[in-house]
């Protein structure tokens, strides 16, 4: 497999570049025996939904979809009319990486992008923005969307979510959470899934386990049951209803059944911690955001970026010209970190000698 020069089995471009974890692979094989009814009317799907309800310790409604964009935009479409606005961070995936799908599926709701340090929103900022809404002439704020863990690898703690939800509640906004990396946030905060969601005022959650070893493992988890009304129709119309749903369910069963979701997330976070610890003391590097989940955001000199890319390390320059994003996943190994650091050190050293 190493025939291509510079070929690497694993790199740091995204946690979704990883494969399917063994637990899910096994569950897929088990689901692949004989004929079973389609469209979710099967024992695998029922079991997966029950596992999610157990995880959140409540009787939530669960809908499976193929990807995070669909989870976010269909969840928001349930909370918004076409003349509504969604308050979100300016770096949010819904605003920057979903090709207008939230606006499209809500029939016109506007995303209202707000600044905030390390991709986190503050209650004061949300409150001020909602208050600045110019009655009738601007879209009416109807939802607040938080990303957990954030696009910059930071996390919200339960008290911070509760404070944001309190502002939302006061202004009549529903609270949505983009949990594409929710597992990493649970691992980082040691708070329970319940504390990080409905106990802190979250009404609906896009829950993703794809980046954590699943296959098309994305779900809309609805805590405010009124928002689940006719959501199944939106999902079908949106082209997101799987006929062989048991294979979607298999990811959840494989990951939630024996706690693999948390094990993998803890591992990915630990690898990111190891990576940050290795790179931060090197000359000419600077951590851009606190390392709280499975990503390391670090400023590197342009020559070092070029040299690492030339050595076959994939990663994105995420912020400005030199702010690099290094994502760790469930299968990142300590050896990956060590060889990345070993490759980086000389390119920084030669930079110093110029
Ligand atoms: C990966 C990701 C998603 C999901 O994206 P899809 O490509 O649509 O599956 C959603 N939100 C965030 C913050 C993500 O990082």
Short mmCIF file of C-alpha atoms and ligand atoms in Angstrom, two decimals:
data_model
loop_
_atom_site.label_atom_id
_atom_site.label_comp_id
_atom_site.label_asym_id
_atom_site.label_seq_id
_atom_site.Cartn_x
_atom_site.Cartn_y
_atom_site.Cartn_z
CA UNK A 1 0.00 0.00 0.00
CA UNK A 2 3.00 2.24 0.43
CA UNK A 3 4.04 2.06 -3.23
CA UNK A 4 3.23 5.70 -4.01
CA UNK A 5 5.92 8.10 -2.79
CA UNK A 6 4.57 10.29 -0.03
CA UNK A 7 1.51 8.06 0.34
CA UNK A 8 0.19 7.96 3.87
CA UNK A 9 -2.49 5.73 5.25
CA UNK A 10 -3.79 8.46 7.54
CA UNK A 11 -3.48 12.21 7.62
CA UNK A 12 -5.03 15.20 9.33
CA UNK A 13 -7.30 16.75 6.67
CA UNK A 14 -10.59 15.80 8.32
CA UNK A 15 -12.01 13.28 10.73
CA UNK A 16 -14.42 12.32 7.92
CA UNK A 17 -11.46 11.09 5.87
CA UNK A 18 -11.30 8.13 8.24
CA UNK A 19 -12.95 4.82 7.41
CA UNK A 20 -15.68 2.81 9.08
CA UNK A 21 -14.73 1.55 12.54
CA UNK A 22 -14.69 -2.22 13.26
CA UNK A 23 -17.72 -2.04 15.56
CA UNK A 24 -19.85 -0.58 12.76
CA UNK A 25 -18.43 -2.97 10.18
CA UNK A 26 -19.53 -5.90 12.37
CA UNK A 27 -22.99 -4.40 12.88
CA UNK A 28 -23.33 -3.89 9.10
CA UNK A 29 -22.52 -7.56 8.52
CA UNK A 30 -25.06 -8.63 11.10
CA UNK A 31 -27.73 -6.46 9.45
CA UNK A 32 -26.88 -8.01 6.08
CA UNK A 33 -28.64 -11.35 6.56
CA UNK A 34 -31.84 -12.00 4.68
CA UNK A 35 -34.79 -9.75 3.91
CA UNK A 36 -36.23 -7.14 6.28
CA UNK A 37 -38.89 -4.43 5.68
CA UNK A 38 -37.63 -1.09 4.42
CA UNK A 39 -38.00 2.58 5.35
CA UNK A 40 -37.33 2.07 9.04
CA UNK A 41 -40.01 -0.49 9.77
CA UNK A 42 -37.48 -2.99 11.10
CA UNK A 43 -36.03 -4.12 14.44
CA UNK A 44 -32.58 -2.62 13.70
CA UNK A 45 -34.00 0.88 13.34
CA UNK A 46 -36.17 0.43 16.43
CA UNK A 47 -33.11 -0.66 18.42
CA UNK A 48 -31.00 2.27 17.15
CA UNK A 49 -33.72 4.76 18.14
CA UNK A 50 -33.99 3.16 21.57
CA UNK A 51 -30.22 3.40 22.05
CA UNK A 52 -30.38 7.13 21.26
CA UNK A 53 -33.27 7.57 23.73
CA UNK A 54 -31.27 5.73 26.39
CA UNK A 55 -28.25 7.86 25.67
CA UNK A 56 -30.20 11.08 26.17
CA UNK A 57 -32.32 9.68 29.00
CA UNK A 58 -35.55 10.96 27.49
CA UNK A 59 -38.35 10.07 25.11
CA UNK A 60 -37.01 12.07 22.14
CA UNK A 61 -38.02 11.58 18.50
CA UNK A 62 -35.26 10.30 16.21
CA UNK A 63 -34.97 10.59 12.40
CA UNK A 64 -32.05 9.21 10.41
CA UNK A 65 -30.66 11.09 7.42
CA UNK A 66 -27.64 10.62 5.17
CA UNK A 67 -25.48 13.60 6.08
CA UNK A 68 -25.01 16.53 8.39
CA UNK A 69 -26.20 19.12 5.90
CA UNK A 70 -29.56 17.37 5.69
CA UNK A 71 -29.77 16.97 9.47
CA UNK A 72 -29.09 20.67 10.02
CA UNK A 73 -31.25 22.06 7.27
CA UNK A 74 -34.24 19.79 7.87
CA UNK A 75 -34.03 20.34 11.64
CA UNK A 76 -33.96 24.10 11.11
CA UNK A 77 -36.80 23.90 8.59
CA UNK A 78 -38.93 22.43 11.39
CA UNK A 79 -38.19 25.44 13.60
CA UNK A 80 -38.43 28.21 10.99
CA UNK A 81 -40.91 29.76 8.61
CA UNK A 82 -39.62 31.44 5.40
CA UNK A 83 -39.58 34.88 7.05
CA UNK A 84 -37.58 33.70 10.08
CA UNK A 85 -33.90 34.07 10.98
CA UNK A 86 -31.44 31.65 12.55
CA UNK A 87 -28.82 33.22 14.80
CA UNK A 88 -25.52 31.43 14.30
CA UNK A 89 -21.77 31.92 14.43
CA UNK A 90 -20.13 33.43 11.37
CA UNK A 91 -17.93 30.31 11.02
CA UNK A 92 -20.85 27.91 11.38
CA UNK A 93 -21.11 24.94 9.05
CA UNK A 94 -24.75 25.86 8.31
CA UNK A 95 -23.62 29.24 6.99
CA UNK A 96 -20.37 28.39 5.27
CA UNK A 97 -20.45 24.76 4.21
CA UNK A 98 -24.01 23.81 3.31
CA UNK A 99 -24.59 25.56 0.00
CA UNK A 100 -27.67 27.39 1.24
CA UNK A 101 -29.48 24.18 2.21
CA UNK A 102 -30.84 25.61 5.50
CA UNK A 103 -32.26 28.58 3.60
CA UNK A 104 -33.59 26.29 0.85
CA UNK A 105 -35.30 23.74 3.08
CA UNK A 106 -36.82 26.41 5.30
CA UNK A 107 -38.12 28.16 2.18
CA UNK A 108 -36.16 31.35 2.80
CA UNK A 109 -35.14 31.65 6.45
CA UNK A 110 -32.08 33.87 6.79
CA UNK A 111 -28.91 32.88 8.59
CA UNK A 112 -27.84 35.72 10.84
CA UNK A 113 -24.10 35.33 11.35
CA UNK A 114 -22.54 36.62 14.55
CA UNK A 115 -18.90 36.93 15.60
CA UNK A 116 -17.54 35.26 18.72
CA UNK A 117 -14.14 34.20 20.03
CA UNK A 118 -12.95 30.71 19.12
CA UNK A 119 -16.17 30.06 17.17
CA UNK A 120 -18.29 30.30 20.31
CA UNK A 121 -21.31 32.56 20.67
CA UNK A 122 -21.91 34.54 23.83
CA UNK A 123 -25.33 35.19 25.39
CA UNK A 124 -24.67 38.95 25.30
CA UNK A 125 -23.94 38.90 21.56
CA UNK A 126 -27.05 36.85 20.77
CA UNK A 127 -29.20 39.03 22.99
CA UNK A 128 -27.92 42.24 21.36
CA UNK A 129 -28.42 40.86 17.84
CA UNK A 130 -31.97 39.71 18.51
CA UNK A 131 -32.79 43.08 20.06
CA UNK A 132 -31.40 44.87 16.99
CA UNK A 133 -33.90 43.09 14.75
CA UNK A 134 -35.88 45.78 12.98
CA UNK A 135 -39.49 44.71 13.29
CA UNK A 136 -41.18 43.67 10.05
CA UNK A 137 -38.23 44.87 8.00
CA UNK A 138 -35.74 42.19 8.92
CA UNK A 139 -36.27 38.45 9.16
CA UNK A 140 -37.67 37.53 12.56
CA UNK A 141 -35.22 35.63 14.80
CA UNK A 142 -36.77 32.23 15.48
CA UNK A 143 -33.87 29.90 16.19
CA UNK A 144 -30.41 29.87 17.69
CA UNK A 145 -27.97 27.33 16.27
CA UNK A 146 -24.91 26.29 18.29
CA UNK A 147 -22.17 23.99 17.00
CA UNK A 148 -20.83 21.43 19.48
CA UNK A 149 -17.87 20.90 19.27
CA UNK A 150 -17.34 24.16 17.38
CA UNK A 151 -15.75 24.69 13.97
CA UNK A 152 -12.59 25.81 15.80
CA UNK A 153 -12.35 22.75 18.01
CA UNK A 154 -13.67 24.38 21.17
CA UNK A 155 -16.65 23.25 23.21
CA UNK A 156 -19.58 24.72 25.13
CA UNK A 157 -20.01 23.57 28.74
CA UNK A 158 -23.53 22.88 30.05
CA UNK A 159 -23.74 26.18 31.94
CA UNK A 160 -22.76 28.08 28.78
CA UNK A 161 -25.42 26.28 26.74
CA UNK A 162 -27.98 26.97 29.46
CA UNK A 163 -27.11 30.69 29.47
CA UNK A 164 -27.46 30.88 25.67
CA UNK A 165 -30.72 28.93 25.78
CA UNK A 166 -32.03 31.27 28.42
CA UNK A 167 -31.56 34.25 26.08
CA UNK A 168 -33.16 32.28 23.24
CA UNK A 169 -36.11 31.29 25.40
CA UNK A 170 -36.60 34.88 26.56
CA UNK A 171 -36.94 36.00 22.93
CA UNK A 172 -39.01 33.00 21.83
CA UNK A 173 -36.24 31.32 19.81
CA UNK A 174 -35.86 27.55 19.52
CA UNK A 175 -32.39 26.16 20.21
CA UNK A 176 -30.74 23.91 17.63
CA UNK A 177 -27.40 22.20 18.11
CA UNK A 178 -25.16 21.05 15.26
CA UNK A 179 -23.60 18.02 16.89
CA UNK A 180 -21.49 16.69 14.01
CA UNK A 181 -18.77 16.27 16.66
CA UNK A 182 -21.06 15.92 19.66
CA UNK A 183 -19.20 12.81 20.90
CA UNK A 184 -15.95 14.77 21.03
CA UNK A 185 -17.70 17.44 23.11
CA UNK A 186 -19.02 14.81 25.53
CA UNK A 187 -15.52 13.34 25.84
CA UNK A 188 -14.05 16.80 26.34
CA UNK A 189 -16.48 18.12 28.95
CA UNK A 190 -17.26 14.85 30.75
CA UNK A 191 -20.83 16.14 30.86
CA UNK A 192 -23.64 13.73 29.98
CA UNK A 193 -25.40 13.93 26.60
CA UNK A 194 -28.48 14.97 28.53
CA UNK A 195 -26.69 17.84 30.32
CA UNK A 196 -25.29 19.07 27.02
CA UNK A 197 -28.70 19.14 25.33
CA UNK A 198 -32.27 19.20 26.64
CA UNK A 199 -31.28 19.72 30.27
CA UNK A 200 -29.58 22.93 29.10
CA UNK A 201 -32.44 24.02 26.84
CA UNK A 202 -31.60 22.45 23.47
CA UNK A 203 -34.78 21.72 21.49
CA UNK A 204 -33.35 19.79 18.58
CA UNK A 205 -30.01 18.26 17.77
CA UNK A 206 -28.24 17.21 14.59
CA UNK A 207 -26.32 14.24 15.91
CA UNK A 208 -23.46 12.89 13.83
CA UNK A 209 -21.37 9.79 14.31
CA UNK A 210 -20.02 9.67 10.75
CA UNK A 211 -16.79 11.41 11.73
CA UNK A 212 -16.53 9.04 14.67
CA UNK A 213 -16.46 5.81 12.66
CA UNK A 214 -20.01 5.50 11.28
CA UNK A 215 -21.36 5.35 7.73
CA UNK A 216 -23.97 7.99 6.89
CA UNK A 217 -24.61 8.06 10.64
CA UNK A 218 -26.50 11.32 11.04
CA UNK A 219 -29.73 11.83 12.93
CA UNK A 220 -32.13 14.57 13.88
CA UNK A 221 -32.94 14.17 17.56
CA UNK A 222 -35.99 16.18 18.59
CA UNK A 223 -36.48 16.99 22.28
CA UNK A 224 -39.30 19.51 21.82
CA UNK A 225 -41.76 16.98 20.43
CA UNK A 226 -43.96 19.63 18.80
CA UNK A 227 -41.09 20.24 16.36
CA UNK A 228 -41.21 16.60 15.23
CA UNK A 229 -44.64 17.06 13.71
CA UNK A 230 -44.57 16.14 10.01
CA UNK A 231 -40.78 16.12 10.07
CA UNK A 232 -40.98 12.68 8.47
CA UNK A 233 -42.63 14.29 5.43
CA UNK A 234 -39.90 16.94 5.18
CA UNK A 235 -37.30 14.18 5.32
CA UNK A 236 -38.98 12.15 2.60
CA UNK A 237 -39.49 15.21 0.39
CA UNK A 238 -35.87 16.18 0.99
CA UNK A 239 -34.75 12.84 -0.44
CA UNK A 240 -33.35 11.70 2.89
CA UNK A 241 -35.48 8.65 3.69
CA UNK A 242 -33.38 5.51 3.31
CA UNK A 243 -35.15 2.45 2.00
CA UNK A 244 -32.55 0.08 3.49
CA UNK A 245 -32.60 1.97 6.75
CA UNK A 246 -31.31 -0.96 8.75
CA UNK A 247 -27.82 -0.24 7.41
CA UNK A 248 -28.04 3.32 8.72
CA UNK A 249 -29.25 1.94 12.02
CA UNK A 250 -26.27 -0.43 12.10
CA UNK A 251 -23.86 2.47 12.58
CA UNK A 252 -25.73 3.58 15.68
CA UNK A 253 -26.00 0.07 17.05
CA UNK A 254 -22.30 -0.57 16.44
CA UNK A 255 -21.20 2.69 18.00
CA UNK A 256 -23.72 3.14 20.82
CA UNK A 257 -24.21 -0.52 21.71
CA UNK A 258 -21.02 -0.94 23.68
CA UNK A 259 -19.85 2.63 24.21
CA UNK A 260 -17.52 2.69 21.19
CA UNK A 261 -18.74 6.22 20.33
CA UNK A 262 -17.23 7.62 23.53
CA UNK A 263 -14.11 5.46 23.39
CA UNK A 264 -13.39 6.65 19.85
CA UNK A 265 -14.10 10.30 20.70
CA UNK A 266 -11.86 10.14 23.78
CA UNK A 267 -9.13 8.62 21.66
CA UNK A 268 -9.44 11.28 18.93
CA UNK A 269 -9.35 14.03 21.56
CA UNK A 270 -6.32 12.45 23.23
CA UNK A 271 -4.51 12.28 19.89
CA UNK A 272 -5.24 15.98 19.31
CA UNK A 273 -3.91 16.75 22.79
CA UNK A 274 -0.74 14.79 21.96
CA UNK A 275 -0.41 16.65 18.66
CA UNK A 276 -0.86 20.06 20.29
CA UNK A 277 1.67 19.15 22.99
CA UNK A 278 4.19 18.11 20.33
CA UNK A 279 3.78 21.15 18.08
CA UNK A 280 3.22 24.01 20.49
CA UNK A 281 6.77 24.14 21.89
CA UNK A 282 8.27 24.17 18.37
CA UNK A 283 9.67 27.48 17.14
CA UNK A 284 7.44 29.67 14.94
CA UNK A 285 4.20 27.86 15.81
CA UNK A 286 1.22 29.33 17.62
CA UNK A 287 -2.00 27.64 18.75
CA UNK A 288 -4.91 29.70 17.40
CA UNK A 289 -7.65 28.24 19.60
CA UNK A 290 -7.65 26.28 22.83
CA UNK A 291 -7.38 22.55 22.05
CA UNK A 292 -10.58 21.18 23.56
CA UNK A 293 -11.80 18.47 21.19
CA UNK A 294 -10.21 16.54 18.31
CA UNK A 295 -8.79 19.42 16.27
CA UNK A 296 -5.57 21.39 16.55
CA UNK A 297 -5.62 24.87 15.01
CA UNK A 298 -2.13 26.16 14.63
CA UNK A 299 -0.31 28.86 12.78
CA UNK A 300 2.67 27.53 10.82
CA UNK A 301 5.18 29.38 8.64
CA UNK A 302 4.29 29.19 4.91
CA UNK A 303 7.46 27.22 4.08
CA UNK A 304 6.60 24.65 6.72
CA UNK A 305 3.08 24.22 5.29
CA UNK A 306 4.51 23.81 1.82
CA UNK A 307 7.12 21.33 2.96
CA UNK A 308 4.58 19.23 4.89
CA UNK A 309 2.18 19.17 1.94
CA UNK A 310 5.08 18.12 -0.29
CA UNK A 311 5.82 15.28 2.12
CA UNK A 312 2.29 13.98 1.58
CA UNK A 313 0.63 15.25 4.75
CA UNK A 314 -2.89 16.40 3.96
CA UNK A 315 -4.38 19.17 6.05
CA UNK A 316 -6.27 22.38 5.35
CA UNK A 317 -5.17 25.94 5.71
CA UNK A 318 -8.36 26.98 7.45
CA UNK A 319 -7.87 30.55 8.61
CA UNK A 320 -6.12 33.36 6.71
CA UNK A 321 -2.97 32.27 4.84
CA UNK A 322 -1.23 30.20 7.51
CA UNK A 323 -3.81 29.06 10.10
CA UNK A 324 -3.79 25.27 9.76
CA UNK A 325 -6.44 22.83 10.89
CA UNK A 326 -5.25 19.37 11.93
CA UNK A 327 -8.08 16.96 12.68
CA UNK A 328 -7.59 13.70 14.57
CA UNK A 329 -10.02 10.82 14.27
CA UNK A 330 -10.93 7.52 15.90
CA UNK A 331 -8.11 5.77 14.04
CA UNK A 332 -5.29 8.31 14.41
CA UNK A 333 -2.31 6.60 16.04
CA UNK A 334 0.39 7.99 18.33
CA UNK A 335 2.80 6.98 15.56
CA UNK A 336 0.98 9.29 13.11
CA UNK A 337 1.46 12.20 15.51
CA UNK A 338 5.07 11.39 16.13
CA UNK A 339 5.99 11.13 12.46
CA UNK A 340 4.10 14.34 11.65
CA UNK A 341 6.01 16.15 14.38
CA UNK A 342 9.30 14.61 13.27
CA UNK A 343 8.66 15.77 9.68
CA UNK A 344 7.65 19.25 10.79
CA UNK A 345 10.59 19.97 13.10
CA UNK A 346 13.28 20.31 10.38
CA UNK A 347 11.13 22.63 8.24
CA UNK A 348 10.74 24.94 11.22
CA UNK A 349 14.43 24.64 12.08
CA UNK A 350 15.54 25.65 8.59
CA UNK A 351 13.12 28.55 8.80
CA UNK A 352 14.91 29.75 11.91
CA UNK A 353 18.29 29.50 10.18
CA UNK A 354 17.33 31.80 7.30
C1 LIG B 1 -18.84 17.62 9.12
C2 LIG B 1 -19.79 18.61 9.66
C3 LIG B 1 -21.15 18.55 9.36
C4 LIG B 1 -21.73 17.53 8.41
O1 LIG B 1 -21.44 17.78 7.10
P1 LIG B 1 -21.91 16.86 5.88
O2 LIG B 1 -20.77 16.92 4.95
O3 LIG B 1 -23.12 17.45 5.31
O4 LIG B 1 -22.17 15.49 6.42
C5 LIG B 1 -21.99 19.46 9.97
N1 LIG B 1 -21.52 20.38 10.85
C6 LIG B 1 -20.21 20.47 11.16
C7 LIG B 1 -19.76 21.48 12.14
C8 LIG B 1 -19.30 19.60 10.56
O5 LIG B 1 -18.01 19.69 10.86
#
